[in-house]
Amino acid sequence: MLASGPMADAAAAPRRPALHDRHVALGAKLAPFGGWEMPLQYAGVVREHTAVRERVGAFDVSHLGTVLVRGASAASYVNSTLTNDLGRIAPGMAQYTLCCTEDGGVVDDLIVYLRAEDDLLLVPNASNVAEVARRLAEGAPSGVRVEDVSGSYAVLAVQGPRSDATLEAVSLPAGHPYMSFVDTARDGVPVTVCRTGYTGERGYELVLPAADAGAVWDALLAAGAEPCGLGARDTLRLEMGYPLHGQDLSLEISPVQARSSWAVGWAKPVFWGREALLAERAAGPRRVLQGIESLDRGIPRRGMAVSSPDGGQVGEVTSGTFSPTRQVGIGLALLDPAVEVGAELTLDVRGRVSRVRVVRPPFVESSVR
Amino acid sequence: MLPQELRYTPQHEWVRDGGTVRVGITDFAQDALGDVVFVTLPEVGAQVQAGEPCGEVESTKSVSDVYSPVTGTVTARNEALEATPELINSDPYGDGWMFEVEAADAGQLDGLLDADAYAAQTGAS
């Protein structure tokens, strides 16, 4: 049963994170995002991007949802619905997984924190948390409670090579293995510290009561973390080739197409979308998400047509940006499966022909471990 | 903090009249665009039409057309923007200038906004 939950309403005034006044005081440019008003940038996307690659940055990502799934068979229930195999991880570990429809479309991609067999925390995207919670609540057996507590918790990401030192400086645990988390307390405030992130750098995501987020945020900045917005978060994730739900993964773009099959527990007897995804995998996807890299000054942008040199269209860009690290245009594109890595294709950049090469992401070497 | 001696367009460009017409984008525009990564400018000698796109300025997040504020012939372009497009962010009214036009009809400048009118448009002071 869905115990409670603030339902996102796109038409309503945007929700503001607990740190809103601090963002304004820091000079942030704010933008609507998934029903929230969040910092897009402070000092500038490139500077913030570079801070994360070379030093350490702090992001307020409190627009991310928080859903508690609790009760005796909570873990086995979640494992019978979401795609990834919770049997691969032990309590104290988090896992990237997908919530699919029965026809294999992706409702959302999310992180599951396995606290215990009867206690899980799910972190879906802002736009999709209500739908993920609704689906889980609808199918939940008696004894499993699904509670959307989005907004009650703040989520802060601390990312970059200096993230361990930054956490230690604010009296939070650091150094635990990638994708593991520690439930701790700081000045009496419960904080979950997870070795996760969306940047490709070593880093952590902190989940804590929203009312207590200000003190932790202030301490992180005082320890040298530079405030970073969603603009840099997007260029950082795209350099890693991480898909963004709503662009590179969606109800129309399955995990088989998005090359996210690694997040599907194929051997599991049951999960949402299993039959459709098995059939698609066996038949071969009709299109595949690939990386593209500009060979000239054209920057791939979402929706641009991708064509073979003889002029036939072979796909479409789903995400694109200028890579601050590589100083070239990069993107993700859904392409005909016959297109091979290394192929040279062309991009329609507002009527001009621009050349790109198909590459296997990441565009920048990952340092998460 | 708008330079009072410049004229402005509704497309957030500034115009400096000094024999030829020098063109750039305003501080408001560079702030809205974010980090500029590529600039495409008209060639020297190109004929440009008032209000028509003649180039592009691209940031990490988006791309915008550059319009010519007057009709005329391009006499210069800021080649430094090829290697250092970030000059548009750091010094939009100075080293971040974009191109110069010899106006066919100097009277066209009178139709542009003065600093107060542009400030009213952007809500700036």
XYZ file of C-alpha atoms in Angstrom:
494
model
C 0.000 0.000 0.000
C 1.088 3.536 -0.699
C 1.193 4.971 2.786
C 1.634 8.597 1.877
C 3.394 10.789 -0.577
C 3.561 14.214 -2.067
C 2.436 13.741 -5.655
C 4.401 15.750 -8.170
C 2.175 18.024 -10.185
C 3.887 19.591 -13.165
C 1.286 22.367 -13.299
C 1.804 23.359 -9.672
C 4.430 25.802 -8.453
C 7.850 24.113 -8.416
C 9.010 22.607 -5.158
C 12.114 24.070 -3.611
C 14.849 22.099 -1.869
C 15.680 22.809 1.767
C 18.877 24.524 0.582
C 17.033 26.965 -1.707
C 18.017 30.109 0.205
C 21.644 28.986 0.268
C 21.624 28.444 -3.500
C 20.230 31.929 -4.033
C 22.844 33.401 -1.684
C 25.576 31.589 -3.661
C 24.346 33.272 -6.836
C 22.958 30.125 -8.422
C 20.998 30.281 -11.635
C 17.880 28.224 -10.935
C 15.906 26.156 -13.422
C 12.794 23.978 -13.312
C 13.632 20.290 -13.202
C 11.162 17.454 -12.663
C 8.738 19.667 -10.766
C 11.506 21.235 -8.672
C 13.403 24.490 -8.917
C 17.063 23.462 -8.728
C 20.481 25.092 -9.222
C 21.552 24.880 -12.863
C 24.924 26.499 -12.223
C 26.809 28.750 -9.803
C 30.184 29.855 -11.189
C 29.597 28.285 -14.613
C 29.240 24.812 -16.077
C 32.816 24.419 -17.295
C 34.383 25.612 -14.060
C 32.135 23.320 -11.993
C 32.788 20.415 -14.342
C 36.526 20.906 -13.971
C 36.218 21.192 -10.180
C 34.704 17.692 -10.085
C 37.245 16.171 -12.481
C 40.244 17.733 -10.702
C 39.171 18.589 -7.147
C 35.788 18.120 -5.474
C 32.288 19.443 -6.024
C 29.061 19.351 -4.022
C 25.668 18.991 -5.718
C 22.239 19.406 -4.187
C 20.236 16.674 -5.914
C 17.350 16.713 -3.469
C 14.911 16.619 -6.371
C 15.726 12.902 -6.506
C 12.946 10.834 -4.987
C 13.154 8.731 -1.868
C 10.868 5.727 -1.479
C 10.980 3.336 1.455
C 9.992 -0.289 0.865
C 9.714 -2.151 4.136
C 8.232 -5.325 5.536
C 9.157 -8.966 5.897
C 9.460 -9.819 2.183
C 10.425 -6.341 0.944
C 13.659 -7.394 -0.790
C 12.175 -10.418 -2.515
C 9.231 -8.304 -3.669
C 11.494 -5.615 -5.128
C 13.613 -8.343 -6.732
C 10.502 -9.733 -8.431
C 9.670 -6.352 -9.959
C 12.778 -4.279 -10.786
C 15.222 -5.617 -13.378
C 18.555 -6.022 -11.615
C 19.271 -9.011 -9.383
C 19.362 -8.095 -5.711
C 20.857 -11.540 -5.158
C 24.098 -10.091 -6.531
C 24.479 -7.750 -3.544
C 24.537 -8.033 0.230
C 22.912 -5.713 2.767
C 24.928 -2.502 2.923
C 25.233 -2.337 -0.849
C 23.383 -0.232 -3.399
C 22.469 -1.277 -6.933
C 21.542 0.465 -10.176
C 18.321 -1.001 -11.530
C 15.380 -0.311 -13.826
C 11.648 -0.198 -13.382
C 10.170 -1.483 -16.629
C 6.674 -1.889 -18.003
C 5.536 -5.338 -19.115
C 6.366 -4.362 -22.711
C 9.974 -3.570 -21.775
C 9.804 0.228 -21.734
C 11.626 1.973 -18.907
C 9.461 3.795 -16.337
C 12.637 4.916 -14.581
C 16.193 4.016 -13.712
C 16.985 4.182 -10.017
C 19.307 3.187 -7.198
C 18.182 0.638 -4.613
C 19.850 0.713 -1.206
C 19.564 -2.715 0.424
C 19.636 -2.021 4.163
C 18.215 -5.386 5.139
C 15.906 -7.975 3.631
C 13.004 -6.049 5.149
C 14.274 -2.494 4.629
C 15.093 -0.883 1.266
C 15.519 2.705 0.150
C 14.816 3.501 -3.499
C 16.094 6.682 -5.164
C 14.213 7.295 -8.439
C 14.284 10.396 -10.631
C 12.147 13.375 -9.626
C 9.816 13.123 -12.611
C 9.131 9.423 -12.125
C 9.076 8.834 -8.373
C 5.288 9.010 -8.118
C 4.827 6.462 -10.906
C 7.497 4.096 -9.547
C 5.931 4.280 -6.078
C 2.453 3.770 -7.526
C 3.469 0.657 -9.452
C 5.308 -0.840 -6.498
C 2.440 -0.064 -4.110
C -0.116 -1.535 -6.493
C 1.603 -4.906 -6.678
C 2.855 -5.083 -3.112
C 1.886 -8.188 -1.121
C 0.404 -7.713 2.311
C 3.150 -6.934 4.771
C 5.191 -4.858 2.297
C 4.756 -1.109 2.705
C 5.763 1.346 -0.019
C 6.188 4.868 1.289
C 7.063 7.845 -0.915
C 8.986 10.143 1.419
C 10.385 12.392 -1.333
C 11.105 15.858 -0.057
C 11.582 14.669 3.513
C 15.160 13.808 2.650
C 17.894 15.857 1.076
C 20.346 14.154 -1.287
C 23.799 15.726 -1.585
C 26.449 14.415 -3.972
C 30.122 14.942 -3.141
C 32.143 14.053 -6.238
C 35.760 14.317 -7.261
C 39.238 13.021 -6.424
C 39.254 14.928 -3.125
C 35.863 13.630 -1.973
C 37.294 11.272 0.666
C 39.249 14.063 2.341
C 36.195 16.313 2.170
C 33.973 13.789 3.926
C 36.599 13.107 6.560
C 36.894 16.860 7.167
C 33.184 17.041 7.970
C 33.296 13.948 10.225
C 31.591 11.579 7.801
C 32.854 8.092 6.944
C 34.751 7.651 3.644
C 36.752 4.995 1.863
C 34.170 2.222 1.841
C 33.882 0.146 -1.377
C 32.211 1.362 -4.551
C 28.391 1.012 -4.378
C 28.440 0.303 -0.631
C 26.911 2.584 1.964
C 27.257 3.345 5.656
C 24.419 4.513 7.898
C 25.962 6.891 10.385
C 25.128 9.891 12.543
C 26.657 13.347 12.472
C 25.801 15.641 15.395
C 22.875 13.345 16.076
C 21.603 13.551 12.476
C 21.225 10.229 10.627
C 23.183 10.291 7.342
C 23.467 7.534 4.755
C 26.819 7.810 2.970
C 26.946 5.842 -0.273
C 29.904 5.403 -2.665
C 27.804 6.263 -5.693
C 27.536 9.087 -8.168
C 26.658 10.235 -11.662
C 29.916 11.890 -12.656
C 32.472 9.129 -13.273
C 34.642 10.412 -10.438
C 35.245 8.857 -7.070
C 32.483 10.199 -4.863
C 29.613 9.843 -2.461
C 25.917 10.558 -2.215
C 24.526 11.559 1.168
C 20.893 10.977 2.126
C 19.794 12.847 5.244
C 16.720 14.551 6.699
C 15.991 17.667 4.641
C 15.680 19.805 7.760
C 19.296 19.015 8.668
C 20.827 19.457 5.215
C 21.951 23.064 5.695
C 24.608 22.324 8.299
C 26.089 19.478 6.247
C 26.078 21.541 3.035
C 27.771 24.446 4.805
C 30.408 22.114 6.241
C 31.101 20.547 2.832
C 31.658 23.955 1.241
C 33.790 25.069 4.181
C 35.896 21.931 3.616
C 36.595 23.046 0.064
C 33.858 21.428 -2.032
C 32.756 23.795 -4.801
C 28.994 24.121 -5.328
C 27.990 22.500 -8.622
C 24.692 22.564 -10.464
C 22.698 20.312 -12.743
C 24.422 21.764 -15.824
C 27.771 20.284 -14.802
C 26.042 17.114 -13.632
C 24.805 16.659 -17.201
C 28.171 17.265 -18.919
C 29.885 14.979 -16.379
C 27.418 12.109 -16.852
C 27.514 12.442 -20.608
C 31.319 12.187 -20.662
C 30.766 8.811 -18.976
C 28.029 7.811 -21.429
C 25.609 7.345 -18.539
C 22.030 7.407 -19.878
C 19.560 10.035 -18.674
C 15.994 8.826 -18.270
C 13.644 10.757 -20.529
C 16.339 11.117 -23.181
C 18.486 7.987 -23.518
C 16.155 5.616 -21.683
C 12.376 5.946 -21.711
C 9.101 4.120 -22.122
C 10.072 3.891 -25.817
C 13.774 3.062 -25.303
C 14.294 -0.333 -23.688
C 17.397 -1.397 -21.727
C 18.297 -3.779 -24.579
C 18.367 -0.813 -26.969
C 20.168 1.425 -24.449
C 22.867 -1.200 -23.805
C 21.765 -1.282 -20.158
C 21.327 -5.052 -20.214
C 24.011 -5.312 -17.543
C 21.381 -3.919 -15.138
C 18.962 -6.741 -15.938
C 19.016 -9.969 -13.945
C 18.305 -12.207 -16.934
C 18.381 -15.387 -14.860
C 15.646 -14.204 -12.518
C 12.332 -16.061 -12.939
C 10.270 -12.911 -12.726
C 10.582 -9.138 -13.058
C 8.502 -6.507 -14.840
C 9.102 -6.640 -18.576
C 10.939 -9.975 -18.496
C 9.116 -11.660 -21.415
C 9.328 -8.639 -23.699
C 12.978 -7.979 -22.900
C 13.982 -11.622 -23.384
C 12.222 -11.616 -26.757
C 13.900 -8.369 -27.797
C 17.298 -9.641 -26.707
C 16.815 -12.875 -28.663
C 15.621 -11.103 -31.807
C 18.195 -8.326 -31.526
C 17.225 -4.715 -30.857
C 16.052 -2.624 -33.805
C 18.315 0.240 -32.658
C 21.252 0.581 -30.281
C 22.479 3.455 -28.131
C 26.027 4.363 -29.170
C 28.459 7.134 -28.391
C 29.272 9.707 -31.062
C 32.189 12.110 -31.073
C 32.471 15.184 -33.291
C 35.243 15.301 -35.889
C 34.657 19.021 -36.478
C 32.981 21.883 -34.648
C 29.436 20.567 -34.719
C 28.010 19.740 -31.317
C 25.460 16.918 -31.218
C 22.135 18.039 -29.765
C 19.111 15.993 -28.865
C 16.876 15.247 -31.860
C 19.506 15.775 -34.585
C 19.402 13.259 -37.426
C 22.436 10.983 -37.863
C 23.160 9.721 -41.379
C 25.626 7.502 -43.189
C 28.012 9.216 -45.621
C 25.763 8.161 -48.545
C 22.963 10.189 -46.997
C 20.605 7.595 -45.538
C 19.466 8.305 -42.004
C 20.714 5.714 -39.504
C 19.525 7.235 -36.254
C 18.974 10.186 -33.993
C 20.849 11.949 -31.197
C 19.294 11.419 -27.741
C 21.776 13.511 -25.692
C 24.593 15.790 -26.718
C 26.909 18.424 -25.355
C 30.356 19.922 -25.593
C 32.801 17.872 -23.535
C 34.715 20.291 -21.299
C 37.370 17.623 -20.655
C 37.915 16.540 -24.267
C 37.021 19.879 -25.877
C 34.901 18.212 -28.555
C 31.222 17.614 -29.133
C 29.998 14.295 -27.725
C 26.662 12.592 -27.616
C 24.576 9.460 -27.368
C 22.547 8.371 -30.363
C 20.119 5.576 -31.120
C 21.578 3.999 -34.261
C 20.807 1.169 -36.646
C 22.415 -1.957 -35.121
C 24.374 -2.509 -38.345
C 26.440 0.625 -37.645
C 29.785 -0.384 -36.151
C 31.989 1.350 -33.621
C 34.563 3.393 -35.539
C 32.193 4.239 -38.376
C 32.138 7.819 -39.637
C 28.666 9.320 -39.866
C 27.241 12.754 -40.476
C 25.081 14.942 -38.317
C 22.560 17.486 -39.508
C 23.575 20.548 -37.484
C 20.846 23.045 -38.288
C 21.149 22.367 -41.991
C 24.941 21.983 -42.077
C 26.664 18.642 -42.414
C 28.993 17.835 -39.538
C 31.114 14.693 -39.211
C 31.036 12.361 -36.191
C 32.612 9.023 -35.333
C 30.845 6.188 -33.508
C 32.703 5.359 -30.296
C 32.195 3.140 -27.282
C 31.646 5.304 -24.155
C 32.985 6.458 -21.787
C 34.395 9.501 -23.578
C 36.617 10.165 -20.555
C 38.177 7.417 -18.468
C 36.080 6.567 -15.409
C 37.637 6.977 -11.964
C 34.740 5.814 -9.812
C 36.721 3.059 -8.120
C 25.786 48.180 -15.466
C 24.997 48.754 -19.149
C 27.453 50.837 -21.142
C 25.473 53.996 -21.876
C 27.263 54.819 -25.134
C 26.131 51.637 -26.897
C 22.948 50.843 -28.794
C 21.123 47.559 -28.268
C 18.823 45.158 -30.114
C 15.879 43.124 -28.808
C 18.035 40.031 -29.626
C 20.445 41.026 -26.839
C 23.223 42.346 -29.011
C 25.104 45.581 -28.554
C 26.259 47.936 -31.278
C 29.099 50.467 -31.088
C 29.085 53.146 -33.762
C 32.607 54.246 -34.618
C 32.673 54.710 -38.374
C 32.046 51.037 -38.836
C 29.563 49.287 -36.553
C 30.995 46.869 -34.012
C 28.660 44.115 -32.746
C 28.652 41.802 -29.761
C 26.221 40.158 -27.367
C 25.215 41.733 -24.072
C 26.183 40.672 -20.588
C 22.577 39.572 -20.108
C 22.877 37.316 -23.173
C 26.209 35.753 -22.193
C 24.901 35.082 -18.697
C 21.790 33.403 -20.086
C 23.819 31.300 -22.549
C 26.393 30.098 -20.048
C 29.899 29.008 -21.032
C 30.431 29.799 -24.720
C 32.384 27.038 -26.485
C 32.067 27.850 -30.209
C 31.363 30.973 -32.188
C 30.576 31.047 -35.899
C 30.893 34.479 -37.511
C 30.252 35.868 -41.003
C 33.241 36.085 -43.349
C 34.886 39.432 -43.978
C 33.307 40.802 -47.144
C 29.999 39.047 -46.554
C 26.809 40.993 -47.103
C 24.560 40.914 -44.048
C 20.939 41.990 -43.657
C 19.493 43.765 -40.626
C 17.620 41.294 -38.446
C 18.882 38.240 -40.336
C 20.997 35.492 -38.733
C 24.642 35.649 -39.810
C 26.352 33.437 -37.242
C 25.943 31.289 -34.163
C 27.092 31.277 -30.601
C 27.086 27.874 -28.912
C 27.390 27.150 -25.202
C 27.662 23.876 -23.307
C 23.887 23.727 -23.172
C 22.475 25.483 -26.204
C 23.018 27.335 -29.438
C 21.709 30.766 -30.477
C 21.720 32.672 -33.726
C 23.766 35.830 -34.094
C 21.873 38.551 -35.985
C 23.229 41.487 -37.846
C 21.737 44.666 -36.386
C 22.246 46.588 -39.633
C 22.454 45.908 -43.356
C 25.920 46.230 -44.833
C 29.301 44.609 -45.509
C 31.347 42.755 -42.878
C 34.716 44.504 -42.536
C 36.248 42.596 -39.613
C 35.605 39.716 -37.282
C 37.121 38.868 -33.946
C 39.473 36.009 -34.831
C 40.434 35.613 -31.158
C 37.045 33.994 -30.534
C 38.133 30.973 -32.585
C 40.614 29.889 -29.915
C 39.151 31.709 -26.902
C 35.365 31.895 -27.236
C 35.154 32.383 -23.456
C 36.067 36.059 -24.065
C 32.352 36.507 -24.741
C 31.664 35.473 -21.143
C 34.521 37.329 -19.506
C 34.398 40.607 -21.475
C 31.227 40.783 -23.577
C 31.484 44.544 -24.301
C 35.253 44.551 -24.879
C 37.492 41.696 -26.041
C 34.406 39.551 -26.644
C 33.218 41.652 -29.600
C 32.138 39.598 -32.599
C 32.253 41.444 -35.938
C 32.177 44.842 -37.612
C 29.892 46.007 -40.384
C 30.068 48.970 -42.718
C 26.441 50.021 -42.645
C 24.738 50.691 -45.963
C 22.474 53.205 -44.240
C 23.790 54.803 -41.036
C 20.233 55.841 -40.274
C 19.433 52.225 -39.350
C 21.282 52.751 -36.067
C 18.640 55.233 -34.959
C 16.099 52.438 -34.881
C 18.032 50.520 -32.216
C 17.420 50.677 -28.469
C 19.323 52.971 -26.159
C 20.664 51.662 -22.856
C 17.577 52.666 -20.863
C 15.186 51.041 -23.315
C 17.244 47.840 -23.364
C 17.486 47.818 -19.584
C 13.706 48.105 -19.406
C 13.425 45.091 -21.726
C 15.662 42.879 -19.607
C 14.400 44.138 -16.264
C 17.955 45.206 -15.440
C 18.903 48.536 -13.960
